[in-house]
PDB file of C-alpha atoms in Angstrom:
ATOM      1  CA  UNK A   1       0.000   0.000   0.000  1.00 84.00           C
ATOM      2  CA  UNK A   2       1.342   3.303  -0.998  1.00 92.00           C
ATOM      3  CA  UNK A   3       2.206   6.180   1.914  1.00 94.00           C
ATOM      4  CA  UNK A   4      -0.238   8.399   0.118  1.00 96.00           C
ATOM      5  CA  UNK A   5      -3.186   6.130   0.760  1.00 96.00           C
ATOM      6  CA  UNK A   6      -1.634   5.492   4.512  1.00 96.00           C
ATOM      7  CA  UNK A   7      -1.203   8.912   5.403  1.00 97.00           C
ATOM      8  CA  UNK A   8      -5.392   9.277   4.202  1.00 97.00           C
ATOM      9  CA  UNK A   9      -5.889   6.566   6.479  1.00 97.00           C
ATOM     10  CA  UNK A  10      -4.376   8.225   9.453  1.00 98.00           C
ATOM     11  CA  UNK A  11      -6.054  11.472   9.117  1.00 97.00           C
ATOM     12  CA  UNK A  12      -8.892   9.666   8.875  1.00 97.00           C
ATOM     13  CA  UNK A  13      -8.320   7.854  12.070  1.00 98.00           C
ATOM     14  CA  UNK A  14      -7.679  10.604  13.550  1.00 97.00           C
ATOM     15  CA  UNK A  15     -10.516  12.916  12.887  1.00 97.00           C
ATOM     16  CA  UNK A  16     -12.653   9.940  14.050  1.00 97.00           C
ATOM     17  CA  UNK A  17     -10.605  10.365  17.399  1.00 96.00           C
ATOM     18  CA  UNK A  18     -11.550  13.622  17.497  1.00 95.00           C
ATOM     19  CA  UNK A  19     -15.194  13.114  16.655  1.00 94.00           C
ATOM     20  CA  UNK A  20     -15.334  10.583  19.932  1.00 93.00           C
ATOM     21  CA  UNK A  21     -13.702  12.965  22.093  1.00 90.00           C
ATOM     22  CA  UNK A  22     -16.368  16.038  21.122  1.00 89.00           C
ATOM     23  CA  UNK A  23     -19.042  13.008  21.971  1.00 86.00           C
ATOM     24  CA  UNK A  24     -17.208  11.976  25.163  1.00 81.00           C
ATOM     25  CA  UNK A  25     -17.362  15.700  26.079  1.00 80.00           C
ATOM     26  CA  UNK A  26     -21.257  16.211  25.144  1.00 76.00           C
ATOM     27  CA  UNK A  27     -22.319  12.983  26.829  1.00 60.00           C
ATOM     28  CA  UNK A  28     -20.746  13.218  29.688  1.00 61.00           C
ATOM     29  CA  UNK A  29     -23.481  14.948  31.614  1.00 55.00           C
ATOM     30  CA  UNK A  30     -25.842  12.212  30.893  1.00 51.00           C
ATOM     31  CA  UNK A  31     -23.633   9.818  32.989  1.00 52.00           C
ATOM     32  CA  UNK A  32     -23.777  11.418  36.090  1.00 55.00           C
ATOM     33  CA  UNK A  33     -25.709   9.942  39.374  1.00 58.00           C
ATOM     34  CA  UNK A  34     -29.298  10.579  38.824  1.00 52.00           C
ATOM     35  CA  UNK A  35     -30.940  12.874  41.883  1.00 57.00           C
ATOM     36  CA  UNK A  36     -33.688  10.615  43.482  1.00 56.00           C
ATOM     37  CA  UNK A  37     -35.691  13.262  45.346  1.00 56.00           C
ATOM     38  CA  UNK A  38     -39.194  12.551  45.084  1.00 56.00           C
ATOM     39  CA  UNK A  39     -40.857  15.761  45.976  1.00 54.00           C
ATOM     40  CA  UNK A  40     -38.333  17.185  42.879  1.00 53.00           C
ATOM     41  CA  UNK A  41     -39.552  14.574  40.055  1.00 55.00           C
ATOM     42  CA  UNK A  42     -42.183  12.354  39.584  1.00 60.00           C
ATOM     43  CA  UNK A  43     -41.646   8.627  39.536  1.00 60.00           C
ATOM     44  CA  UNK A  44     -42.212   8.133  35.741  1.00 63.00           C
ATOM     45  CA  UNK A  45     -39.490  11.248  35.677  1.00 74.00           C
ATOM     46  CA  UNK A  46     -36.921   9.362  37.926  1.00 73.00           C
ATOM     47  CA  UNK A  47     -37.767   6.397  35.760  1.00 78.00           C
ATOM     48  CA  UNK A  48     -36.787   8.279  32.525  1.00 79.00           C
ATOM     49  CA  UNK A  49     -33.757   9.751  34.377  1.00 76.00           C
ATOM     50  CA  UNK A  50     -32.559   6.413  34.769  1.00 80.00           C
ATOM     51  CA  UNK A  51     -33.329   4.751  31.490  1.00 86.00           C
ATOM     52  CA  UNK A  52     -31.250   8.123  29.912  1.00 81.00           C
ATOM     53  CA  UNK A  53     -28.312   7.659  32.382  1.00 80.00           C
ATOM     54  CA  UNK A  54     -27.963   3.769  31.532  1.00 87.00           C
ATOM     55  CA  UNK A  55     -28.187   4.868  27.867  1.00 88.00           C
ATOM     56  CA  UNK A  56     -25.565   7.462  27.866  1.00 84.00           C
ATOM     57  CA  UNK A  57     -23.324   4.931  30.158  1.00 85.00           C
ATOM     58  CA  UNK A  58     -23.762   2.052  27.146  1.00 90.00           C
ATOM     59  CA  UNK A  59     -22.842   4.890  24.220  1.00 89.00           C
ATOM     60  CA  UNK A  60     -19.898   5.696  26.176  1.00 86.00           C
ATOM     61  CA  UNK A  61     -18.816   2.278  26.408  1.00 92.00           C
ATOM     62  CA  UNK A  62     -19.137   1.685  22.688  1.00 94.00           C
ATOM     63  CA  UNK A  63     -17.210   5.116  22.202  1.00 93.00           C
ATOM     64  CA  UNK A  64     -14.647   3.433  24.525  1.00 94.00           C
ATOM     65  CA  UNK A  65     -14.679   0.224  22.272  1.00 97.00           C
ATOM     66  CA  UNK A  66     -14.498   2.236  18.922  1.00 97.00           C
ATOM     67  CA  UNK A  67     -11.501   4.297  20.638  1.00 97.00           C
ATOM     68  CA  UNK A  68      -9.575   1.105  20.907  1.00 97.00           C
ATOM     69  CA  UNK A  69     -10.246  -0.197  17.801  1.00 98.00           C
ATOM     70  CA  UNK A  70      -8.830   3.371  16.388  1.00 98.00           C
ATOM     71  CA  UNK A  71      -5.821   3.768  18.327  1.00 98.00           C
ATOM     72  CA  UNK A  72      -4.931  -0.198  17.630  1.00 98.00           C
ATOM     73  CA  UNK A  73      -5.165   0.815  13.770  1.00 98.00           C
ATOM     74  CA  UNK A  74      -3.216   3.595  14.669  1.00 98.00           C
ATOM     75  CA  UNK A  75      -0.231   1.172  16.329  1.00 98.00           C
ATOM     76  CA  UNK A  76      -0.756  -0.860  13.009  1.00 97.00           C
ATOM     77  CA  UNK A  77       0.402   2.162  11.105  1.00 97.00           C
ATOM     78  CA  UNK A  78       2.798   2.935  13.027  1.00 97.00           C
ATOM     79  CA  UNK A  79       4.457  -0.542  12.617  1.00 97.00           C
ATOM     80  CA  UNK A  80       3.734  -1.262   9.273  1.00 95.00           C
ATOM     81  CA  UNK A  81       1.359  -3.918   9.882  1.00 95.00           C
ATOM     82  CA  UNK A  82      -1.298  -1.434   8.571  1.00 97.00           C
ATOM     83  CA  UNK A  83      -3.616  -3.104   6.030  1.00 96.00           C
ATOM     84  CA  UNK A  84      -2.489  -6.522   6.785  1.00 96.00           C
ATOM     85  CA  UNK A  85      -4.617  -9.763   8.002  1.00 97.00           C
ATOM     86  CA  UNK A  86      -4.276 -10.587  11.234  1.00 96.00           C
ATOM     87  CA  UNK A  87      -4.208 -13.814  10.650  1.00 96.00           C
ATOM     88  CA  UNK A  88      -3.400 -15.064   7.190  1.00 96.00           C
ATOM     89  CA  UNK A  89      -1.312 -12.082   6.472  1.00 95.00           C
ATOM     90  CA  UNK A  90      -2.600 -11.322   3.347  1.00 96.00           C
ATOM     91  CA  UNK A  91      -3.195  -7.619   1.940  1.00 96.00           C
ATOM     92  CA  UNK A  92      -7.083  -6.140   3.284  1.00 97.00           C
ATOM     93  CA  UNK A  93      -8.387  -4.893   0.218  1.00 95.00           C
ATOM     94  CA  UNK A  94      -8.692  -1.501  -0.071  1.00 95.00           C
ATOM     95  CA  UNK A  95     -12.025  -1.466  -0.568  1.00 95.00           C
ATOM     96  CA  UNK A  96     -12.579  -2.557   2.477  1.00 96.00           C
ATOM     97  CA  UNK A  97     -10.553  -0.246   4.503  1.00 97.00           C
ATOM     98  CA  UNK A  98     -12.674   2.662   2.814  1.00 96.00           C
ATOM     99  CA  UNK A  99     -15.964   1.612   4.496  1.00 96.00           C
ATOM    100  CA  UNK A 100     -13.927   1.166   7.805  1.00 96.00           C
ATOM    101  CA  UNK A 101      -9.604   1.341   8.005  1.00 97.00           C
ATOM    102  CA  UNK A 102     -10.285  -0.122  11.684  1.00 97.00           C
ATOM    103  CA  UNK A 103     -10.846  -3.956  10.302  1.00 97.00           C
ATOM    104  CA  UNK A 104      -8.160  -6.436  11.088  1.00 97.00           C
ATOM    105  CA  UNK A 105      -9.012  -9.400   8.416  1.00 97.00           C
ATOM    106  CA  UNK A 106      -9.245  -9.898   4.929  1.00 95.00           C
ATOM    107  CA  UNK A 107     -13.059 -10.425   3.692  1.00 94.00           C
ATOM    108  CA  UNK A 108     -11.789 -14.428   3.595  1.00 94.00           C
ATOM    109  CA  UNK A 109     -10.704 -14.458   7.330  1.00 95.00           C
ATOM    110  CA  UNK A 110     -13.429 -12.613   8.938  1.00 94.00           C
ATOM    111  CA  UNK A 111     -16.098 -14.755   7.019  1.00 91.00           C
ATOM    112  CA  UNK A 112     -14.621 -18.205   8.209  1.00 77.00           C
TER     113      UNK A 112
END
């Protein structure tokens, strides 16, 4: 793979890093400790409060998973193992590392 298509790559890469940390920073009010006064809110309210903390707390953890996945792509560049399976060694098509440069196995791997 040529350094011109790399270096697209890792821009790439990292403006998604960016994106999660804007989304980190807008979602992490939603994860605080809901307030469980009941004069304050209603039950239903509390309920909702709840169900909108767990949801913020399961977006963050799939931010967190999506963060690894990026910053292990990142170390793949890094070491020129970038575009490489993972496990037969063969070349990821491009093609493939369009609709996401995060993958770790060729089409043939990841299928079997």
């Amino acid at each position: 793979m040529n350094e011109s298509r790399i270096a697209t790559y890792r821009a790439q890469l990292i403006d998604a890093l960016s994106a999660l940390d804007r989304s980190d920073a807008r979602g992490a009010s939603g994860q605080k400790t809901v307030e469980l006064d009941q004069q304050a809110v209603g039950r239903l309210s509390r309920m909702d409060a709840l169900q909108n903390q767990a949801m913020a707390k399961a977006t963050g953890a799939r931010r967190a998973a999506q963060r690894t996945r990026i910053l292990a792509a990142l170390a793949r560049i890094d070491e020129d193992e970038f575009g490489l399976c993972e496990d037969c060694g063969e070349d990821i098509p491009t093609g493939r590392l369009d609709l996401d440069p995060c993958v770790t196995k060729c089409v043939s791997c990841a299928s079997g």
